[in-house]
């Protein structure tokens, strides 16, 4: 049975842009604040309740690279058991790679990417000292990064995933963190490879302290021809509007962003996979991206 025979012609016209887009992209990258499995238990939104929906969402959206925030080791292991991923990252306290209460992880499809290098740094005066935090921080905040080679094209890129400090009293911390981030970007990317930065930034991305980042990177929500400006912080409610978009994807170098989307769909009978809605961007390497053997 052909696709033409199985679907009415009107539906084919609706699906054509999505089918074409899927063929054109080189990879899909998602950022997802998964919320720690031990949080919101009293509200009925613990990981034991959300697990089927969150894993169904990943199976539906099929991100090739996935950056998660607030992930504990049980959630990490459940994702690894369901998806064709490998994983890098470290708990924010820096104590353990195996047992994490909360961590920023990068999952990647090992059938599509080779991991060439990786690391972790902390938002502090001593960024390479595990578990450090300063600038009136409430707790440690770190960023995990990986250098990847796209197997089909031989092209490389760097991805940084993190979770910035929350609260209206954390402006100084976020401003200092962005300053440190730009320094670390130059340090880990001396070859000026395509670079992607994403995460729960607990801010709109339009604040004054993002000005230096905007000079060096493109904001996916602003530049993708298909985009979505809806809320990403739902707090287990069906909020709408653009004021709650605090999960972001930025990129630079020889990459083209094709589509930025917020996944607000229901999965496995649940309206919410987390207190945040996942965001993703479909990317394509441009001709300027060097291919390496």
Coordinates of C-alpha atoms in Angstrom, one line a residue:
X1 CA 0.0 0.0 0.0
X2 CA 1.6 3.3 -1.1
X3 CA 1.4 6.5 0.9
X4 CA -0.7 8.0 -1.8
X5 CA -3.2 5.1 -1.6
X6 CA -3.3 5.2 2.2
X7 CA -3.9 8.9 2.7
X8 CA -6.4 11.3 1.1
X9 CA -4.8 13.9 -1.2
X10 CA -5.8 16.8 1.1
X11 CA -3.9 15.2 4.0
X12 CA -0.8 14.7 1.8
X13 CA -0.7 18.4 1.1
X14 CA -0.8 19.1 4.8
X15 CA 1.9 16.6 5.6
X16 CA 4.2 17.5 2.7
X17 CA 6.0 20.4 4.4
X18 CA 6.7 18.2 7.4
X19 CA 7.8 15.3 5.3
X20 CA 10.1 17.6 3.3
X21 CA 11.5 19.2 6.4
X22 CA 12.3 15.8 8.0
X23 CA 14.2 14.8 4.8
X24 CA 16.2 18.1 4.7
X25 CA 17.3 18.3 8.3
X26 CA 20.6 16.7 9.4
X27 CA 19.6 16.4 13.0
X28 CA 17.0 17.4 15.6
X29 CA 18.2 18.8 19.0
X30 CA 15.9 19.0 22.0
X31 CA 16.2 20.8 25.3
X32 CA 14.0 19.4 28.1
X33 CA 13.7 20.3 31.8
X34 CA 12.5 16.9 32.9
X35 CA 12.0 18.0 36.6
X36 CA 13.6 15.8 39.2
X37 CA 11.7 12.6 39.8
X38 CA 11.3 13.2 43.5
X39 CA 9.7 16.6 43.0
X40 CA 6.0 17.3 42.6
X41 CA 5.2 13.8 44.1
X42 CA 2.7 15.4 46.5
X43 CA 1.0 17.1 43.6
X44 CA 0.7 13.8 41.7
X45 CA 3.4 14.6 39.1
X46 CA 6.3 12.4 40.3
X47 CA 8.4 10.5 37.8
X48 CA 6.5 7.3 38.5
X49 CA 3.4 9.1 37.1
X50 CA 5.2 11.0 34.2
X51 CA 7.6 8.3 33.0
X52 CA 5.3 6.7 30.4
X53 CA 4.4 10.1 29.0
X54 CA 7.9 11.5 28.9
X55 CA 9.3 8.4 27.2
X56 CA 6.4 8.4 24.7
X57 CA 7.2 12.0 23.9
X58 CA 10.9 11.1 23.2
X59 CA 9.8 8.2 21.0
X60 CA 7.4 10.5 19.1
X61 CA 9.8 13.5 18.6
X62 CA 12.9 11.4 18.1
X63 CA 15.6 14.0 19.0
X64 CA 19.0 12.9 17.7
X65 CA 20.6 15.0 20.5
X66 CA 18.8 15.6 23.8
X67 CA 19.9 18.0 26.6
X68 CA 18.0 17.5 29.8
X69 CA 18.1 19.5 33.0
X70 CA 17.2 18.4 36.6
X71 CA 17.6 14.8 35.7
X72 CA 18.3 12.2 38.4
X73 CA 20.0 8.9 37.8
X74 CA 16.7 6.9 37.6
X75 CA 15.3 9.2 34.9
X76 CA 18.7 8.9 33.1
X77 CA 18.6 5.1 33.2
X78 CA 15.0 5.0 32.1
X79 CA 15.8 7.1 29.0
X80 CA 18.9 5.0 28.2
X81 CA 16.8 1.8 28.5
X82 CA 14.2 3.0 26.1
X83 CA 16.1 5.1 23.5
X84 CA 19.2 4.4 21.3
X85 CA 21.3 6.9 23.2
X86 CA 24.6 7.2 25.0
X87 CA 25.0 9.8 27.7
X88 CA 27.5 12.3 29.1
X89 CA 27.2 14.6 32.1
X90 CA 27.7 14.9 35.8
X91 CA 25.5 15.8 38.8
X92 CA 25.5 19.5 39.7
X93 CA 27.2 18.8 43.0
X94 CA 30.0 17.0 41.1
X95 CA 30.0 14.0 43.4
X96 CA 29.1 11.1 41.2
X97 CA 28.6 10.1 37.6
X98 CA 26.5 7.0 38.6
X99 CA 24.2 8.4 41.3
X100 CA 22.8 11.9 40.7
X101 CA 20.0 13.7 42.4
X102 CA 20.1 16.4 39.8
X103 CA 22.2 16.6 36.6
X104 CA 22.5 18.2 33.2
X105 CA 22.9 15.4 30.7
X106 CA 23.4 15.2 27.0
X107 CA 22.0 12.1 25.3
X108 CA 22.9 11.4 21.7
X109 CA 22.1 8.8 19.1
X110 CA 25.3 6.8 18.8
X111 CA 24.2 5.5 15.5
X112 CA 24.4 9.0 14.0
X113 CA 27.1 10.7 16.0
X114 CA 30.6 10.0 17.3
X115 CA 31.6 11.7 20.6
X116 CA 35.0 13.2 20.1
X117 CA 35.4 15.1 23.4
X118 CA 33.4 16.2 26.4
X119 CA 33.6 18.1 29.6
X120 CA 31.8 19.9 32.5
X121 CA 32.3 23.3 34.0
X122 CA 30.6 25.1 36.9
X123 CA 29.3 28.7 37.0
X124 CA 31.7 29.9 39.6
X125 CA 35.0 31.8 40.1
X126 CA 36.7 28.4 39.8
X127 CA 34.7 26.8 36.9
X128 CA 36.8 23.6 36.7
X129 CA 36.3 22.8 40.4
X130 CA 33.4 20.4 40.8
X131 CA 30.5 21.6 42.9
X132 CA 31.6 25.2 43.2
X133 CA 29.2 28.1 43.2
X134 CA 29.4 31.8 43.8
X135 CA 27.7 35.1 42.7
X136 CA 25.0 34.8 45.4
X137 CA 24.0 31.4 44.0
X138 CA 21.6 29.1 45.9
X139 CA 23.3 25.9 44.8
X140 CA 25.8 24.7 42.2
X141 CA 25.0 25.1 38.5
X142 CA 27.0 23.4 35.8
X143 CA 27.1 23.0 32.1
X144 CA 28.0 19.8 30.2
X145 CA 29.4 20.0 26.6
X146 CA 30.3 17.5 23.9
X147 CA 32.1 17.7 20.6
X148 CA 30.3 15.5 18.1
X149 CA 30.9 14.2 14.5
X150 CA 27.9 13.6 12.3
X151 CA 28.6 10.2 10.8
X152 CA 26.8 10.7 7.5
X153 CA 28.5 14.0 6.6
X154 CA 31.7 14.0 8.7
X155 CA 30.8 17.4 10.0
X156 CA 31.5 18.4 13.6
X157 CA 29.8 20.6 16.1
X158 CA 29.8 21.4 19.8
X159 CA 26.8 21.4 22.1
X160 CA 26.5 22.9 25.5
X161 CA 23.6 22.1 27.8
X162 CA 22.9 23.9 31.1
X163 CA 20.4 25.2 33.7
X164 CA 20.8 28.8 34.9
X165 CA 19.9 30.1 38.3
X166 CA 16.2 30.9 38.9
X167 CA 14.5 33.8 40.7
X168 CA 14.2 37.5 40.3
X169 CA 17.1 37.8 42.8
X170 CA 19.4 35.8 40.5
X171 CA 20.0 38.4 37.8
X172 CA 23.6 39.0 38.9
X173 CA 24.2 35.3 38.9
X174 CA 22.8 34.8 35.4
X175 CA 24.7 37.8 34.1
X176 CA 28.0 36.5 35.5
X177 CA 27.2 33.0 34.2
X178 CA 26.7 34.3 30.6
X179 CA 30.0 36.1 30.8
X180 CA 31.7 32.9 31.9
X181 CA 29.8 30.9 29.3
X182 CA 31.2 33.1 26.5
X183 CA 34.8 32.6 27.8
X184 CA 34.3 28.8 28.0
X185 CA 32.8 28.7 24.5
X186 CA 36.0 30.2 23.1
X187 CA 38.1 27.8 25.2
X188 CA 36.4 24.6 24.1
X189 CA 35.8 25.7 20.5
X190 CA 39.2 27.0 19.2
X191 CA 38.4 25.7 15.7
X192 CA 35.2 27.8 15.4
X193 CA 33.0 24.8 14.8
X194 CA 29.3 25.1 14.6
X195 CA 28.1 25.5 18.2
X196 CA 24.7 25.0 19.9
X197 CA 23.8 26.3 23.4
X198 CA 20.5 25.4 25.1
X199 CA 18.8 24.8 28.3
X200 CA 16.4 26.2 30.9
X201 CA 17.8 29.7 31.3
X202 CA 15.1 30.9 33.7
X203 CA 14.9 34.1 31.7
X204 CA 13.5 35.4 28.4
X205 CA 16.8 35.7 26.6
X206 CA 16.0 39.3 25.9
X207 CA 17.6 40.7 29.1
X208 CA 20.5 43.1 28.8
X209 CA 23.1 40.5 29.9
X210 CA 22.3 38.4 26.8
X211 CA 23.6 41.2 24.5
X212 CA 27.1 39.7 24.2
X213 CA 25.6 36.3 23.5
X214 CA 23.4 37.8 20.8
X215 CA 26.4 39.3 19.1
X216 CA 27.9 35.8 18.7
X217 CA 24.9 33.5 18.4
X218 CA 21.5 33.3 16.7
X219 CA 18.4 32.7 18.8
X220 CA 16.5 29.8 17.2
X221 CA 13.0 31.2 18.1
X222 CA 13.9 34.4 16.2
X223 CA 15.6 33.0 13.0
X224 CA 13.9 29.7 12.2
X225 CA 11.4 30.1 9.3
X226 CA 9.0 27.8 11.3
X227 CA 8.9 28.9 14.9
X228 CA 6.9 28.8 18.1
X229 CA 6.8 31.6 20.7
X230 CA 4.5 29.9 23.2
X231 CA 5.0 29.2 26.9
X232 CA 7.7 26.7 27.9
X233 CA 7.2 26.9 31.7
X234 CA 3.7 25.4 32.2
X235 CA 4.0 24.3 35.9
X236 CA 1.5 21.6 35.1
X237 CA -1.1 24.1 33.7
X238 CA -2.3 24.9 30.2
X239 CA -0.8 28.4 30.0
X240 CA -0.5 30.2 26.8
X241 CA 1.3 33.3 25.6
X242 CA 4.9 34.2 25.0
X243 CA 5.8 35.6 28.5
X244 CA 6.7 32.1 29.9
X245 CA 9.3 31.1 27.3
X246 CA 12.4 30.5 29.4
X247 CA 13.8 27.4 27.6
X248 CA 16.0 28.3 24.7
X249 CA 18.2 27.1 21.9
X250 CA 21.0 29.3 20.4
X251 CA 23.4 28.4 17.6
X252 CA 26.3 29.8 15.7
X253 CA 28.6 28.9 12.8
X254 CA 27.8 26.9 9.7
X255 CA 24.3 25.7 10.8
X256 CA 20.8 26.6 9.6
X257 CA 17.8 26.4 11.9
X258 CA 14.9 25.0 10.0
X259 CA 12.2 24.8 12.7
X260 CA 11.9 25.7 16.4
X261 CA 9.0 24.1 18.2
X262 CA 7.5 23.8 21.7
X263 CA 5.9 20.3 22.2
X264 CA 2.8 20.9 24.3
X265 CA 1.1 17.6 23.2
X266 CA -0.4 15.0 25.6
X267 CA 1.2 11.6 25.7
X268 CA 0.2 8.3 27.3
X269 CA -3.0 9.9 28.6
X270 CA -1.2 12.7 30.4
X271 CA -1.3 16.4 29.5
X272 CA 2.2 17.1 30.9
X273 CA 5.5 15.3 30.6
X274 CA 7.1 17.8 33.1
X275 CA 6.5 21.2 34.6
X276 CA 8.3 22.5 31.4
X277 CA 7.4 21.8 27.8
X278 CA 10.2 20.4 25.7
X279 CA 11.6 22.6 22.9
X280 CA 13.5 21.4 19.9
X281 CA 15.2 22.7 16.8
X282 CA 15.8 21.0 13.4
X283 CA 19.2 21.8 12.0
X284 CA 21.0 21.5 8.7
X285 CA 24.7 22.0 8.1
X286 CA 25.4 24.7 5.6
X287 CA 28.0 24.3 2.8
X288 CA 30.5 26.3 4.8
X289 CA 30.6 23.5 7.4
X290 CA 33.9 21.6 7.0
X291 CA 33.7 17.8 6.7
X292 CA 36.4 15.9 8.5
X293 CA 37.4 12.3 7.8

